[in-house]
Coordinates of C-alpha atoms in Angstrom, one line a residue:
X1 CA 4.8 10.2 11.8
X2 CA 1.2 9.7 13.2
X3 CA -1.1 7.7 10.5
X4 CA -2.2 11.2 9.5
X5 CA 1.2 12.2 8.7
X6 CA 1.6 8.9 6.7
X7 CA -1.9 9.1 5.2
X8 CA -1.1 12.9 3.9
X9 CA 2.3 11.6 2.7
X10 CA 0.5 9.2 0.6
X11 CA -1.8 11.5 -0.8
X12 CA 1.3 13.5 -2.0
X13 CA 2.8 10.5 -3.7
X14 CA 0.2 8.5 -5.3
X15 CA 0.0 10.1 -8.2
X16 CA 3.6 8.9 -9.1
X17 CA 3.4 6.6 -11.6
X18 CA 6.2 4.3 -10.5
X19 CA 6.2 2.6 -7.0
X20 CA 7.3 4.4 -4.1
X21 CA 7.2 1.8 -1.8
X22 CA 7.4 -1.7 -1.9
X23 CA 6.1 -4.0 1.5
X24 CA 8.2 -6.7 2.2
X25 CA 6.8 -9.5 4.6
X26 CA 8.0 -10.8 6.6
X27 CA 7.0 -14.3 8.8
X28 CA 8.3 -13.9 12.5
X29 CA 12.0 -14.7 13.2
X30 CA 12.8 -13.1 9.2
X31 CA 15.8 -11.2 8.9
X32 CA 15.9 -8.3 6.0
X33 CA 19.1 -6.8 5.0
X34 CA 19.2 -3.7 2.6
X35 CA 22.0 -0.8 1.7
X36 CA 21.9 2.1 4.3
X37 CA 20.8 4.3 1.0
X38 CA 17.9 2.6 0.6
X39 CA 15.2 4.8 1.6
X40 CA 13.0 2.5 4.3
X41 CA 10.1 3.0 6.6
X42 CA 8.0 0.4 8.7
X43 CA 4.5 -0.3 8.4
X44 CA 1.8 0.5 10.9
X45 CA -0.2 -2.2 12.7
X46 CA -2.5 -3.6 10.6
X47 CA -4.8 -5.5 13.3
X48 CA -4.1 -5.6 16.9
X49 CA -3.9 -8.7 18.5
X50 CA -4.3 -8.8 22.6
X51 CA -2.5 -10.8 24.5
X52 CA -3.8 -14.4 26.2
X53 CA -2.7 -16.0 28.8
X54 CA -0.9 -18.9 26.8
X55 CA 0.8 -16.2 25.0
X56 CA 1.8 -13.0 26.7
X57 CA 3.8 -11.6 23.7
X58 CA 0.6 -12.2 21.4
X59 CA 0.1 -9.1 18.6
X60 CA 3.9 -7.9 20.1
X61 CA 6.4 -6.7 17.3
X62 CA 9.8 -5.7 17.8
X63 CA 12.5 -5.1 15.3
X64 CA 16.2 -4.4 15.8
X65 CA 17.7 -2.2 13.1
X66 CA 21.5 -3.3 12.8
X67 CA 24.1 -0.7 11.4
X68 CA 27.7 -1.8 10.0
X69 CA 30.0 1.0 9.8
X70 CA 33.8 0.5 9.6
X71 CA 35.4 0.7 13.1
X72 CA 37.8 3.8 11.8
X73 CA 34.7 5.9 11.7
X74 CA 34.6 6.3 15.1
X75 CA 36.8 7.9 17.7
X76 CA 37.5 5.9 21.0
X77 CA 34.9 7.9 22.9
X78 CA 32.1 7.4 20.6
X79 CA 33.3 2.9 20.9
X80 CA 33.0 3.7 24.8
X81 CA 29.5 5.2 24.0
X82 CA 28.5 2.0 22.2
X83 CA 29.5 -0.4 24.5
X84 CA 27.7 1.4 27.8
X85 CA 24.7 1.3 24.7
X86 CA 25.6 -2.9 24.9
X87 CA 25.6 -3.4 28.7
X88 CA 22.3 -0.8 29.5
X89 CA 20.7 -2.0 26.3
X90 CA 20.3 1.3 24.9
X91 CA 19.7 1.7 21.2
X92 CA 21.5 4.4 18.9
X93 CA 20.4 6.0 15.4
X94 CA 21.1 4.5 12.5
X95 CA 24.7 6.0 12.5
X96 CA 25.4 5.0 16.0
X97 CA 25.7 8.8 16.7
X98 CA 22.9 9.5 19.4
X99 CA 21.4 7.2 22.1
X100 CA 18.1 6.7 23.0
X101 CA 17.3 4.5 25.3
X102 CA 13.4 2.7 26.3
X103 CA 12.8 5.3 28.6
X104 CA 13.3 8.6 27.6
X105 CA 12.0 9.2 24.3
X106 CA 9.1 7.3 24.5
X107 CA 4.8 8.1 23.3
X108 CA 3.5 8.5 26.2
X109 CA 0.2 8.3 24.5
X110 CA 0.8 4.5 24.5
X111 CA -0.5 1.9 27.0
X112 CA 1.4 -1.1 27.3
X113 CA 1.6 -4.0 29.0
X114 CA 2.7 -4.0 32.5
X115 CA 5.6 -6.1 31.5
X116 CA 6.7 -4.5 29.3
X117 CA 6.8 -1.3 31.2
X118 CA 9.1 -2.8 34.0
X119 CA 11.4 -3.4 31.0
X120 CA 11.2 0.1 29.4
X121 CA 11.9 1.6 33.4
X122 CA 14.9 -0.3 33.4
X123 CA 16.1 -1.9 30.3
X124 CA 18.7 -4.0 31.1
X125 CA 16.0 -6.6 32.5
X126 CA 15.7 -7.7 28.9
X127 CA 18.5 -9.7 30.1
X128 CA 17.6 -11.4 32.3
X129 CA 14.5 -12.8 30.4
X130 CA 17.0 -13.4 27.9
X131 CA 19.5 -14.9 30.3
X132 CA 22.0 -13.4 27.9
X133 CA 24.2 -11.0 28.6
X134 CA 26.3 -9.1 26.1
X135 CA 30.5 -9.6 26.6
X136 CA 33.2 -6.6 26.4
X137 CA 32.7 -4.9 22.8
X138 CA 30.5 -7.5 21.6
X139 CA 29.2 -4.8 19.1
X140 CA 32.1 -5.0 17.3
X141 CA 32.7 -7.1 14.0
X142 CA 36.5 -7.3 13.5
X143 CA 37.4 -10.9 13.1
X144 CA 40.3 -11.1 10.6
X145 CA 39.7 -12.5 7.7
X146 CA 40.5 -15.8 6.2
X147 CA 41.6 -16.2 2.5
X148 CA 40.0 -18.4 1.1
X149 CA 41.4 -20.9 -1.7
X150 CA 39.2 -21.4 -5.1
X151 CA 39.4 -24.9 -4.6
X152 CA 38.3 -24.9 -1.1
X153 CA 34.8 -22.8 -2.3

């Protein structure tokens, strides 16, 4: 949505009498978890900050949307799909059904800083600023589970 879209989608909704949206905020470094039914959107800049010297990443959000789906929902080729989606730090919709990397679905409308164009022309850069690299099926969560005695909680 452009902020016209949103602002014509608001128009069409205020007049319900119960809220329709409720803004979370967040501080920096906040993780949020909700159900994958919950209907959610993110918020549009409110101010923008420009970046200084001392801090390069000043006014810069990023969020990371995390999915958990049991492994059985997908076939072999579609776990092969996520983990080339690990090593060339590509993202996925919410379903991890379709990639979409920095790169190629981008607004190109945008103008951003010249760092962070050298990581959206090759992704993978992230990291090495990161110095973190992601090991073999690292998307997965299958640890087996420990039981866990009463008297041990």
């Amino acid at each position: 949505f452009s902020d016209a879209g949103c602002n014509e989608e608001l128009e069409t909704i205020e007049n319900i009498e119960q809220w329709w949206q409720i803004p979370i905020q967040a501080s920096r470094g906040s993780i949020i978890l909700w159900f994958p039914s919950t209907i959610h959107s993110a918020a549009s800049v409110v101010r923008t900050l420009e970046p200084t010297p001392s801090d390069p990443w000043r006014g810069w959000r990023g969020v990371v949307y995390v999915c958990l789906r049991p492994k059985c929902d997908f076939s072999e080729n579609e776990m092969q799909r996520l983990e080339s989606c690990m090593t060339e730090n590509n993202g996925t919709n919410h379903w991890g059904t379709h990639v979409v990397n920095a790169a190629g679905e981008r607004n190109h409308q945008t103008q951003y800083n010249a760092a962070i164009e050298d990581l959206i022309e090759d992704s993978t850069r992230v990291y090495d600023v990161l110095g973190w690299k992601p090991g073999n099926r690292e998307f997965e969560i299958n640890c087996a589970q420990k039981q866990i005695a009463p008297e041990e909680l």
